[in-house]
PDB file of C-alpha atoms in Angstrom:
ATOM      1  CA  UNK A  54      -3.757  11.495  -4.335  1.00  0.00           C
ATOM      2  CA  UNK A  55      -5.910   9.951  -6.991  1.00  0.00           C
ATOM      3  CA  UNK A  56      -4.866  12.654  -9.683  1.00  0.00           C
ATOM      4  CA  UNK A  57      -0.936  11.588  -8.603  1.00  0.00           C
ATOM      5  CA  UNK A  58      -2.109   8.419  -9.519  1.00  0.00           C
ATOM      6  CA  UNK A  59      -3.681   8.487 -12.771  1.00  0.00           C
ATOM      7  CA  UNK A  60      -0.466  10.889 -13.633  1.00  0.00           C
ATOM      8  CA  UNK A  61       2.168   8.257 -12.229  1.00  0.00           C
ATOM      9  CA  UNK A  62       0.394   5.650 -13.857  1.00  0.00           C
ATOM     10  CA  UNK A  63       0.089   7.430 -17.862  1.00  0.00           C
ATOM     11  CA  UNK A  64       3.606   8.396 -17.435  1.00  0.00           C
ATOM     12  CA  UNK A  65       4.475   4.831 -17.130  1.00  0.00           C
ATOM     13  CA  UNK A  66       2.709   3.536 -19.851  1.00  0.00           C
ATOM     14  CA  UNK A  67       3.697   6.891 -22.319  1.00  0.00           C
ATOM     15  CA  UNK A  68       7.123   5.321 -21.176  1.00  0.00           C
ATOM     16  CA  UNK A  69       6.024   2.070 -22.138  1.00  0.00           C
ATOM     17  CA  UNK A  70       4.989   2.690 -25.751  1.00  0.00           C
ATOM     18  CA  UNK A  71       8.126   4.697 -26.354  1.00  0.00           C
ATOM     19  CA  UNK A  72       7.126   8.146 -26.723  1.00  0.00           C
ATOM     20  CA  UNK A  73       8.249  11.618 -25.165  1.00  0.00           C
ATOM     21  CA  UNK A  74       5.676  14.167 -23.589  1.00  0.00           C
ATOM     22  CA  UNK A  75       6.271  16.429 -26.962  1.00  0.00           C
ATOM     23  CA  UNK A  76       5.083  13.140 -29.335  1.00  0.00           C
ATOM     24  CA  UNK A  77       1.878  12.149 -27.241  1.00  0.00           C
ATOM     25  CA  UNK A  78       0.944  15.831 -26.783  1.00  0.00           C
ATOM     26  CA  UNK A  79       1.316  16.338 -30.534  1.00  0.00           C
ATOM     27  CA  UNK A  80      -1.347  13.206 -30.927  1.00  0.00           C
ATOM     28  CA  UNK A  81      -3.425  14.920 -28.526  1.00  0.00           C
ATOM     29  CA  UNK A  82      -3.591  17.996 -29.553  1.00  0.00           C
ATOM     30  CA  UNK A  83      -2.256  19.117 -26.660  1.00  0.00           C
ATOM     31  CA  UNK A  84       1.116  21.451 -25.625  1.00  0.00           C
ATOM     32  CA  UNK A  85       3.439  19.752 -23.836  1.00  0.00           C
ATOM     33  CA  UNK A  86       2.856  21.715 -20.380  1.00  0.00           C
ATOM     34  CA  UNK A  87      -0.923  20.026 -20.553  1.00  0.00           C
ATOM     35  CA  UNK A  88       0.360  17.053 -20.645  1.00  0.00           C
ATOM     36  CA  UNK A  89       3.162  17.394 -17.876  1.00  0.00           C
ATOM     37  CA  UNK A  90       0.540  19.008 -15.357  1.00  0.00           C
ATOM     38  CA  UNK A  91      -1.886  15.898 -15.856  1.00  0.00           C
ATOM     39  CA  UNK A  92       1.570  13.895 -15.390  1.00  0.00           C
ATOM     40  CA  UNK A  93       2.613  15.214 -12.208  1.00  0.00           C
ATOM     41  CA  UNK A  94      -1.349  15.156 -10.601  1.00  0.00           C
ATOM     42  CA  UNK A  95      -1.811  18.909 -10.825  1.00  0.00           C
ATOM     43  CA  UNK A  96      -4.166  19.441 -13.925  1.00  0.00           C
ATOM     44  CA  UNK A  97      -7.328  21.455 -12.808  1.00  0.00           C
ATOM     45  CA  UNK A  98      -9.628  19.798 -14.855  1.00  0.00           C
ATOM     46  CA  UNK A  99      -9.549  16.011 -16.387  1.00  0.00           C
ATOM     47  CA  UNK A 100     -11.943  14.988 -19.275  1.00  0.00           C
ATOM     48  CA  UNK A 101     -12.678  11.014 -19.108  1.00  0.00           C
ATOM     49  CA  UNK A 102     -12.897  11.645 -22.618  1.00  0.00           C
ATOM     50  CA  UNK A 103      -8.791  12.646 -22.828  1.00  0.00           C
ATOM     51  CA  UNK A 104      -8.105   9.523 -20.740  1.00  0.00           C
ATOM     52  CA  UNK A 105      -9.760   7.539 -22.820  1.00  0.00           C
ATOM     53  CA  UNK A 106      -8.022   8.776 -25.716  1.00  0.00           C
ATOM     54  CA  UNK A 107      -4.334   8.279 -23.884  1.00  0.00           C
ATOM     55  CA  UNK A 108      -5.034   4.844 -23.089  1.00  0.00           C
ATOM     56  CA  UNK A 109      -5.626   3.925 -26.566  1.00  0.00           C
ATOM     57  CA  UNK A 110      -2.521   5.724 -27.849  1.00  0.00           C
ATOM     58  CA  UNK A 111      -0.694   4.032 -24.874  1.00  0.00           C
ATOM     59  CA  UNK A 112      -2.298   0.687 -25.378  1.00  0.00           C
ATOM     60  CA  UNK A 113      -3.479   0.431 -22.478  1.00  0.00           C
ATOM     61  CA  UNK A 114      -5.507  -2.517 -21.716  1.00  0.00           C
ATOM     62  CA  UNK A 115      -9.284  -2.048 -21.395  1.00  0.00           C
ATOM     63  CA  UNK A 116      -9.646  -3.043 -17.472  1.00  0.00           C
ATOM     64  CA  UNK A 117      -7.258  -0.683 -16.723  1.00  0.00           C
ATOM     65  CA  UNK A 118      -8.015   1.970 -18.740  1.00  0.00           C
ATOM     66  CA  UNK A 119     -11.484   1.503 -16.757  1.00  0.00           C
ATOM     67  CA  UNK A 120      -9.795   2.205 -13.339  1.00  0.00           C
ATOM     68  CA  UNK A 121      -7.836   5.050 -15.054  1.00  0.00           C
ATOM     69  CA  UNK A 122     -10.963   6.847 -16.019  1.00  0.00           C
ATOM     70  CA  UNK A 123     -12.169   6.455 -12.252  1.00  0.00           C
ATOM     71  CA  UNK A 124      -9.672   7.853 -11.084  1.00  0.00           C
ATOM     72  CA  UNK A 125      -9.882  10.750 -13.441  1.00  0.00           C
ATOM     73  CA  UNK A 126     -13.737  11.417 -11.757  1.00  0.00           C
ATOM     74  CA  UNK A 127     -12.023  11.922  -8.026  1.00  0.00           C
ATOM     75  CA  UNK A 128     -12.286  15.195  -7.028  1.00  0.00           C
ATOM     76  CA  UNK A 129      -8.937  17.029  -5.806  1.00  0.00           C
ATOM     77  CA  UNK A 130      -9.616  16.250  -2.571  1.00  0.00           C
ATOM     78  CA  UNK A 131      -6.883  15.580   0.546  1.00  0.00           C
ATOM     79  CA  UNK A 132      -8.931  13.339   2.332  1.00  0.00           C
ATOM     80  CA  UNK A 133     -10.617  10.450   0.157  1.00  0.00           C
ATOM     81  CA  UNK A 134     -13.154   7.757   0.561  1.00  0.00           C
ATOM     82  CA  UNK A 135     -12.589   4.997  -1.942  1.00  0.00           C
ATOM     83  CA  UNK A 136     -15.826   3.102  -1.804  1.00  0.00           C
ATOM     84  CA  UNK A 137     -15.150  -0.184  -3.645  1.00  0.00           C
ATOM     85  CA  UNK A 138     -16.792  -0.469  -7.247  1.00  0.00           C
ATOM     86  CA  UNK A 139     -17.662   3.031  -7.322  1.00  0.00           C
ATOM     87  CA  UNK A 140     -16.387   4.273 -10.325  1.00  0.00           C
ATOM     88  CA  UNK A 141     -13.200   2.109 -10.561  1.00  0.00           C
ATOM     89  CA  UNK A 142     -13.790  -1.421 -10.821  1.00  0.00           C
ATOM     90  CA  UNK A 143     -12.942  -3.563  -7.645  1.00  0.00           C
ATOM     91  CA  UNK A 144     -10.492  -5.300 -10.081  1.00  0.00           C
ATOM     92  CA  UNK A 145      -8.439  -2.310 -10.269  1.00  0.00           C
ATOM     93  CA  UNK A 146      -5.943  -2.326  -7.231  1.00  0.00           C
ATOM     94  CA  UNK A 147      -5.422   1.757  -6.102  1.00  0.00           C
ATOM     95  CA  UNK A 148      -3.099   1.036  -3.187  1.00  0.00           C
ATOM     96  CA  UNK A 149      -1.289  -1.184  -4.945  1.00  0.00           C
ATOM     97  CA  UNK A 150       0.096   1.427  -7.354  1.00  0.00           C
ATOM     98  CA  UNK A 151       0.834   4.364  -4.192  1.00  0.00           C
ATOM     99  CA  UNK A 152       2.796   1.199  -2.212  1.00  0.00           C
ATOM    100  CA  UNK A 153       5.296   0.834  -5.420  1.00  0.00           C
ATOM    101  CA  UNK A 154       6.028   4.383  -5.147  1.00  0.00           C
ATOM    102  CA  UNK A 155       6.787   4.630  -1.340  1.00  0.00           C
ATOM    103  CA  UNK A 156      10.281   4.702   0.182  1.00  0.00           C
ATOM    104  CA  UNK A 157       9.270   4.652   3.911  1.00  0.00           C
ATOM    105  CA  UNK A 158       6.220   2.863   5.367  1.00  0.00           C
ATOM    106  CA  UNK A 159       4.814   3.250   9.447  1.00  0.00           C
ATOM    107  CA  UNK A 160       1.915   0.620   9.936  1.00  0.00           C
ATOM    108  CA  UNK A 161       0.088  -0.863  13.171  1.00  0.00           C
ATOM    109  CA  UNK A 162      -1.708  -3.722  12.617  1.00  0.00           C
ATOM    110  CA  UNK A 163      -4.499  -5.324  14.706  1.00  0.00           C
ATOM    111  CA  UNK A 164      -5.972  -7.887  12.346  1.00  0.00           C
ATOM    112  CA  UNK A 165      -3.322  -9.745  10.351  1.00  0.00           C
ATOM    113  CA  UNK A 166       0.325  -9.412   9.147  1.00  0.00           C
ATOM    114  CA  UNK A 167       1.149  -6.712   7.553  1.00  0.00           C
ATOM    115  CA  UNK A 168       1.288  -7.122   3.513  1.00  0.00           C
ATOM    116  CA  UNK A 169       4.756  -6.963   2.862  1.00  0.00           C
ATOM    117  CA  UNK A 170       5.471  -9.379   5.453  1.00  0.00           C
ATOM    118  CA  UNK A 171       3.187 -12.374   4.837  1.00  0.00           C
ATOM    119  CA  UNK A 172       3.814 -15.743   3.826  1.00  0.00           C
ATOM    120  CA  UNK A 173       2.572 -17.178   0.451  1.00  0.00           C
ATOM    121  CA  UNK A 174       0.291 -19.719   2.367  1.00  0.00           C
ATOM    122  CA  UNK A 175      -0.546 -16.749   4.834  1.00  0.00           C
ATOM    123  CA  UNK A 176      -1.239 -14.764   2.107  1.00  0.00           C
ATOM    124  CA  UNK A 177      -2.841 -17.243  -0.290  1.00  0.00           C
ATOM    125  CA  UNK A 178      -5.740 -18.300   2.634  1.00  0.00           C
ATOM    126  CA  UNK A 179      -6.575 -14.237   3.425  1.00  0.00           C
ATOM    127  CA  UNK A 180      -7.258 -14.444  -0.749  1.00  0.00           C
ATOM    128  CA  UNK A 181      -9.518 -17.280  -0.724  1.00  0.00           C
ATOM    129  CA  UNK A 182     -11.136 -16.448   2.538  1.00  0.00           C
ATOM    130  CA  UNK A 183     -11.910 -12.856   1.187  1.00  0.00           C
ATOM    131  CA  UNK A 184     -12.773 -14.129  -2.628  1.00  0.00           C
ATOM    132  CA  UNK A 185     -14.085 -17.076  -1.954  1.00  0.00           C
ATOM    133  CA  UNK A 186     -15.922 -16.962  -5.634  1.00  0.00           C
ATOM    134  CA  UNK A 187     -12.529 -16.613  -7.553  1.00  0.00           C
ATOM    135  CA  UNK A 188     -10.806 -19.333  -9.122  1.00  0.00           C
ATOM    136  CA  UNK A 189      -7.627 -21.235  -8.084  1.00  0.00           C
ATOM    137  CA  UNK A 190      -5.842 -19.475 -11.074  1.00  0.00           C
ATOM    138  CA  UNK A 191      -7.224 -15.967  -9.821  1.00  0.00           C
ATOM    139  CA  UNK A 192      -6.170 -16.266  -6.129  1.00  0.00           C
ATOM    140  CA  UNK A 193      -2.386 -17.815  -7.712  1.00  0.00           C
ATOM    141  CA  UNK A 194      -2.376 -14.601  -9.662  1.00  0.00           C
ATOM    142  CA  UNK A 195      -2.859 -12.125  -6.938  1.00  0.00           C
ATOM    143  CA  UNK A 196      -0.715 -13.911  -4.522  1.00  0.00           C
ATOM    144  CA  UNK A 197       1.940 -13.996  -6.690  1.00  0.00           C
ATOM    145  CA  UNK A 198       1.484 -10.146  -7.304  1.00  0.00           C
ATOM    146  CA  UNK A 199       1.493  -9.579  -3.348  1.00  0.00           C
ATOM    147  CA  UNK A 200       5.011 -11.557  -3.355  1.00  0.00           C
ATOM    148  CA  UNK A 201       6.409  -9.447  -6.284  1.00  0.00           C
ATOM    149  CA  UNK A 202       5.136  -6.265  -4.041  1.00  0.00           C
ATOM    150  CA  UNK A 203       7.607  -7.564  -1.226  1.00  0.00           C
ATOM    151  CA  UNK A 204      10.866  -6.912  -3.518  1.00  0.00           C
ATOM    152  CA  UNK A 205      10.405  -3.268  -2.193  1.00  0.00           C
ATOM    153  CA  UNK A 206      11.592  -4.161   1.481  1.00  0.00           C
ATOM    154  CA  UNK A 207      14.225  -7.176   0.067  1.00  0.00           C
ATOM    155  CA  UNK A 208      15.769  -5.627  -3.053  1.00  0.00           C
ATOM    156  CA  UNK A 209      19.757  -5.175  -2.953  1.00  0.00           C
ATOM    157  CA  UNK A 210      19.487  -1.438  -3.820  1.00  0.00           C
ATOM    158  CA  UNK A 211      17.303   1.302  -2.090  1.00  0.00           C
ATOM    159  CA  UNK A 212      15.223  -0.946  -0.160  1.00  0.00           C
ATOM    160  CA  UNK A 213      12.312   0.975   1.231  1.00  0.00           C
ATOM    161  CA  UNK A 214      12.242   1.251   5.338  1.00  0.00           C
ATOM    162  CA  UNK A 215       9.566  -0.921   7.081  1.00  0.00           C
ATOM    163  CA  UNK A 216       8.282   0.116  10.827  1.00  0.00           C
ATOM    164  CA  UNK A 217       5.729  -2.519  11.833  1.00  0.00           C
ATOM    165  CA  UNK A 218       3.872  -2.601  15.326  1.00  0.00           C
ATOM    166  CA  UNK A 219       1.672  -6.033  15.146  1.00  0.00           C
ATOM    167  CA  UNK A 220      -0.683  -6.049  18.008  1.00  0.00           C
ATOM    168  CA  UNK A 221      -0.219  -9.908  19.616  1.00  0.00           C
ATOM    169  CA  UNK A 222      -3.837 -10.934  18.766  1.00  0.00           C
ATOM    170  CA  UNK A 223      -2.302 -11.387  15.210  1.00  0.00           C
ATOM    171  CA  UNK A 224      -0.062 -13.716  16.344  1.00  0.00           C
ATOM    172  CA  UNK A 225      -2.055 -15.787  17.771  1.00  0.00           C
ATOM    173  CA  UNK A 226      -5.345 -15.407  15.142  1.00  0.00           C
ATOM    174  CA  UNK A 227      -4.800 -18.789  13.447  1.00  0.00           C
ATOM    175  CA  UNK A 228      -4.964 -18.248   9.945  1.00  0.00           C
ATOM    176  CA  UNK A 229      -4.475 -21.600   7.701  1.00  0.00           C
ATOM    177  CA  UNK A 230      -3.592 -23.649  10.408  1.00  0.00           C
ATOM    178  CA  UNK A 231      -0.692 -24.187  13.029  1.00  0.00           C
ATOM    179  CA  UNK A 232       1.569 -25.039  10.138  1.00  0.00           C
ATOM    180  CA  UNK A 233       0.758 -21.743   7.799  1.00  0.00           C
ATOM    181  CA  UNK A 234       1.259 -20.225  11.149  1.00  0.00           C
ATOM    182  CA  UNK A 235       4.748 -21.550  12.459  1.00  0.00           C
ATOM    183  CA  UNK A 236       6.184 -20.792   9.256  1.00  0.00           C
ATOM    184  CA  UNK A 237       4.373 -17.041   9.142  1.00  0.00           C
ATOM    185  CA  UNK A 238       5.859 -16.347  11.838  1.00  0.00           C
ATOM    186  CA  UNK A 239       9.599 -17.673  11.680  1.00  0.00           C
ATOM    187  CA  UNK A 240       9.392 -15.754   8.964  1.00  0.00           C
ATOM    188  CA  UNK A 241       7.954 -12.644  10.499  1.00  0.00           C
ATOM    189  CA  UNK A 242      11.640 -13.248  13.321  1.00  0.00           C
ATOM    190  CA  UNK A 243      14.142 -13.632  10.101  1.00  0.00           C
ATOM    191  CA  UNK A 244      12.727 -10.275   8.270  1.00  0.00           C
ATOM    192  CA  UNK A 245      12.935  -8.008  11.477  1.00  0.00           C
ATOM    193  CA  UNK A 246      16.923  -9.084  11.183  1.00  0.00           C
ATOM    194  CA  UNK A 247      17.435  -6.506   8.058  1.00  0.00           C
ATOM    195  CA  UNK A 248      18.346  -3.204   8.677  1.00  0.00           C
ATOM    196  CA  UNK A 249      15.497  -1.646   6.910  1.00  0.00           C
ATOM    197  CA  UNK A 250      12.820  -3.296   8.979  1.00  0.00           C
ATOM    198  CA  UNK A 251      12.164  -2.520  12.039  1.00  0.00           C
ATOM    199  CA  UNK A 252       9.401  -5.004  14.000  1.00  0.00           C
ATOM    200  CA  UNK A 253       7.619  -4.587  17.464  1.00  0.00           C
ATOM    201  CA  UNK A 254       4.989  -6.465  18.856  1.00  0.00           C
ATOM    202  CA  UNK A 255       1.879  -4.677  21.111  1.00  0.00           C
ATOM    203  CA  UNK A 256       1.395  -7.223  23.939  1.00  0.00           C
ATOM    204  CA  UNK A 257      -2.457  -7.857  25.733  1.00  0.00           C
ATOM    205  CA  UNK A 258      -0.859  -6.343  28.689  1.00  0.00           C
ATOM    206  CA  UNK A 259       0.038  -2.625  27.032  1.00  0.00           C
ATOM    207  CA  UNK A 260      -3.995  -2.462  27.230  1.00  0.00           C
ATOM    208  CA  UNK A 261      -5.315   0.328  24.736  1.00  0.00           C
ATOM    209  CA  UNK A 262      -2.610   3.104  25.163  1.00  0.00           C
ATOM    210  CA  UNK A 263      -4.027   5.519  23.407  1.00  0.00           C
ATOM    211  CA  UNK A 264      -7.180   5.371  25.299  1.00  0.00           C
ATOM    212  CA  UNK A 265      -9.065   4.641  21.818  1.00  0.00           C
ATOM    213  CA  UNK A 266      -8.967   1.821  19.243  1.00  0.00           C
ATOM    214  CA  UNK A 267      -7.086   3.519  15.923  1.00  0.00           C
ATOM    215  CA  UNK A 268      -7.507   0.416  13.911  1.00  0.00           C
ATOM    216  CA  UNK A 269      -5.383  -0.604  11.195  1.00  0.00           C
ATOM    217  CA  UNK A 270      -3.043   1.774   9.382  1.00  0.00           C
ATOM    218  CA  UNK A 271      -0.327   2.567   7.505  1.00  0.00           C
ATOM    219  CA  UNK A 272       1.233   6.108   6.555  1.00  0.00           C
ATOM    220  CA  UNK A 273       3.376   6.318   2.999  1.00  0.00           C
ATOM    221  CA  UNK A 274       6.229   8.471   2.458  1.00  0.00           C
ATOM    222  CA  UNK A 275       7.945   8.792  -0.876  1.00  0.00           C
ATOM    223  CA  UNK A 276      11.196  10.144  -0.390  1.00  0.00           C
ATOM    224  CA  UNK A 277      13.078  13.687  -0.709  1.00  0.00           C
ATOM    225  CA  UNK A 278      14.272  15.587  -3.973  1.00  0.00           C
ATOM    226  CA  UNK A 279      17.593  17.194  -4.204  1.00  0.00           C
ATOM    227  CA  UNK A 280      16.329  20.116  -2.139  1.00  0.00           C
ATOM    228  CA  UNK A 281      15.151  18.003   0.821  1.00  0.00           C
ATOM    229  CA  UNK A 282      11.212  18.345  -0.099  1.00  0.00           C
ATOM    230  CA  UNK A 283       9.414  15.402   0.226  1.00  0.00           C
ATOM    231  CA  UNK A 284       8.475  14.279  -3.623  1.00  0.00           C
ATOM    232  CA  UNK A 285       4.890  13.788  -2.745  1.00  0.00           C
ATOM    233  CA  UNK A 286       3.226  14.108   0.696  1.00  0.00           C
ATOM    234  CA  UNK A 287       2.647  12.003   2.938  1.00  0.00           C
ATOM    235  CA  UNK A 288      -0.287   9.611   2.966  1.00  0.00           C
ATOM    236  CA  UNK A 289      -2.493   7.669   5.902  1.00  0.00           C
ATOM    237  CA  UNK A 290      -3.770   4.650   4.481  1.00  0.00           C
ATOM    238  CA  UNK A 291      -6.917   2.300   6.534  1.00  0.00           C
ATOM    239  CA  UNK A 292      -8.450  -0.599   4.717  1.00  0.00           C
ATOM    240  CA  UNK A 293     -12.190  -1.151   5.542  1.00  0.00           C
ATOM    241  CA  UNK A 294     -14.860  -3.937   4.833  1.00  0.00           C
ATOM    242  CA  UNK A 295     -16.271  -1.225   2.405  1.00  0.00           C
ATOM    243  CA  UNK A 296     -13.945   0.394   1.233  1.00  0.00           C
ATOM    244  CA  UNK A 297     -10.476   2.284   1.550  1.00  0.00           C
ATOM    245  CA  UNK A 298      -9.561   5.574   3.305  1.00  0.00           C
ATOM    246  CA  UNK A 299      -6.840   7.822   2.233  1.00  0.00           C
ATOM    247  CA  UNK A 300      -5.291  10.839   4.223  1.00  0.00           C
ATOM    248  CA  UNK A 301      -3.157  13.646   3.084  1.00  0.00           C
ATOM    249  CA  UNK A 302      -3.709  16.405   5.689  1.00  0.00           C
ATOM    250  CA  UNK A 303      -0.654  17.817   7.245  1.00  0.00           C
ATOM    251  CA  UNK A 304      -2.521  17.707  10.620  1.00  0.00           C
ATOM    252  CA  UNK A 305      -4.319  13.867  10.284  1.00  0.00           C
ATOM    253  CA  UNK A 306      -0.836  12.781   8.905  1.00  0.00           C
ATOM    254  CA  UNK A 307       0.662  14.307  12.622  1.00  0.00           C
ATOM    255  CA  UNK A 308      -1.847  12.241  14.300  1.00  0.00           C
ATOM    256  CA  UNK A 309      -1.310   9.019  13.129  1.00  0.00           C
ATOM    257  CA  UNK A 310       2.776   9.981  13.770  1.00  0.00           C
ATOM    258  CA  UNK A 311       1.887  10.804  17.323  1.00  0.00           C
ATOM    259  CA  UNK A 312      -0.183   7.851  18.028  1.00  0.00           C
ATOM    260  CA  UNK A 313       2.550   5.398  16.230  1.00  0.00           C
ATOM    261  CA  UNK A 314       5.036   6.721  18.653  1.00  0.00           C
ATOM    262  CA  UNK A 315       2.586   6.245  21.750  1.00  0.00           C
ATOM    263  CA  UNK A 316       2.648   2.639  20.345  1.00  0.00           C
ATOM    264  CA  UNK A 317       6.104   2.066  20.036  1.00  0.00           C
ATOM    265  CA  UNK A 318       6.350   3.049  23.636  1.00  0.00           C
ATOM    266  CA  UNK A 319       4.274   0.435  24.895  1.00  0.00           C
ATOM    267  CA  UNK A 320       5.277  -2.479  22.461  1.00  0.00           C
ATOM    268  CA  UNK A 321       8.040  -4.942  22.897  1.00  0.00           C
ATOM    269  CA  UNK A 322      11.645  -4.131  22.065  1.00  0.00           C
ATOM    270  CA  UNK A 323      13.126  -5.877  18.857  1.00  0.00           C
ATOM    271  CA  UNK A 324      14.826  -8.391  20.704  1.00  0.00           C
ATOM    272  CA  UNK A 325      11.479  -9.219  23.087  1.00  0.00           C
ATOM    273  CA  UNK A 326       9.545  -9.420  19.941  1.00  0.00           C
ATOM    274  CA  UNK A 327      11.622 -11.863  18.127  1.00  0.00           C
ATOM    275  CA  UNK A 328      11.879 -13.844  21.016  1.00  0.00           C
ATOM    276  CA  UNK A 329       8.214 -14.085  21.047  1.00  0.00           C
ATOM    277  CA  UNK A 330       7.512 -14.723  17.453  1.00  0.00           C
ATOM    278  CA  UNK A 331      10.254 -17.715  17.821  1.00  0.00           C
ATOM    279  CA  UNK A 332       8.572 -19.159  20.722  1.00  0.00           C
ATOM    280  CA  UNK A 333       4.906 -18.887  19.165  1.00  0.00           C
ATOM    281  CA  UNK A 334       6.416 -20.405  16.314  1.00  0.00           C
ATOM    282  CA  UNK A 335       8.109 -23.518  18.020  1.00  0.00           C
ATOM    283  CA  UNK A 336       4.404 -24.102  19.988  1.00  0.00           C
ATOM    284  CA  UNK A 337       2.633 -23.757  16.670  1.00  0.00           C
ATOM    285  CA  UNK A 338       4.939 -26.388  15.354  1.00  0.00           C
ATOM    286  CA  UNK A 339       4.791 -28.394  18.071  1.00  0.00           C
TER     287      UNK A 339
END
């Protein structure tokens, strides 16, 4: 995953300063098959130094270029512990770039809304609470890129597909106040309306179905080619206090599937769960 990365993201930016794979391969030194392997995440072997040298033909800026090079230093690994500021600066946002990519999302969350669904107050108190050292102009600017994220689920053509189990402690965590809150989760009943999004709620009284906390997850898919083969596999995503966890084998991939369907069993039906959200919303407002 992070060599799919680093490839998705120099392909953009070759893009971006107007040249074809035969041009920057010729400034490299390279042959144009070199290039195209490190583009599509399946070079062998990737030189920090080369990096380097494509992000200064690309103009890439320097912080980025930074997180680039990290990236570049993963091994080719299918399961992969992102420790935060090791090697690629904390500034440098790695999910970020595989959740522009994805067509279908599955995510269970047990802490807070789920990204693409929160509120700009919502999301603007998680950002101070969690950078509490950042400026005002800092959190603006990474609130505003969360709500430019959520065009994927609301854009007119090809919307991606959104299933979302939120357990019901996240409805009723309090998180900027009743009024952040009511309006969180009105919002939360009007997006479960569109037809790409589908929204369930995990009451107290489902217990722990799966007889074991999973925590917080959400698996990526990126679509099929012509021939019906998915474009890039699948990928389990968790978020921790740490550090971020990313899954690509077939068979941890299956059990997150399997335990996403135990949970859909035991949530709320769509109509239950808007219901809900409505009425939490009204006593939050209230």
């Amino acid at each position: 995953m992070p060599r799919r990365q680093l490839g998705r993201y120099l392909r953009d930016w070759r893009t971006q300063a107007g040249l074809t794979i035969a041009e920057a391969s010729r400034l490299m030194e390279w042959g144009a098959s070199t290039l195209q392997r490190l583009e599509k995440g399946q070079a062998e072997r990737v030189r920090t130094l080369d990096i380097g040298e494509l992000c200064r033909i690309y103009g890439i800026p320097d912080d980025l270029a930074e997180g680039l090079k990290g990236l570049a230093q993963q091994v080719a690994v299918t399961s992969w512990w992102h420790a935060r500021g090791d090697l690629i600066p904390e500034s440098f946002d790695v999910y970020a770039g595989l959740e522009a990519t994805a067509q279908q999302f599955r995510s269970y969350q047990s802490e807070t809304v789920f990204g693409l669904l929160r509120t700009a107050e919502y999301a603007r108190t998680l950002k101070h609470l969690g950078n509490p050292d950042d400026s005002d102009v800092e959190i603006e600017r990474r609130v505003q890129s969360r709500l430019q994220r959520q065009a994927l689920l609301t854009r007119k053509v090809a919307p991606a597909t959104a299933d979302v189990i939120l357990h019901e402690s996240v409805l009723r965590r309090v998180i900027g106040g009743p009024r952040v809150m009511a309006a969180q989760l009105r919002h939360l009943a009007d997006m479960s309306t569109r037809g790409n999004i589908s929204l369930r709620v995990l009451p107290f009284s489902a217990g722990l179905p799966l007889g074991v906390a999973t925590g917080p997850y959400t698996v990526l898919e990126f679509g099929l080619d012509r021939k019906g083969r998915a474009v890039e596999p699948p990928v389990v995503y968790a978020q921790w206090l740490s550090g971020d966890l990313y899954l690509e084998r077939g068979i941890d991939v299956l059990r997150y599937d399997r335990a996403h369907e135990c949970l859909q069993r035991h949530a709320l039906d769509f109509q239950s769960t808007r219901h809900l959200l409505r009425q939490l919303a009204k006593e939050y407002a209230a």
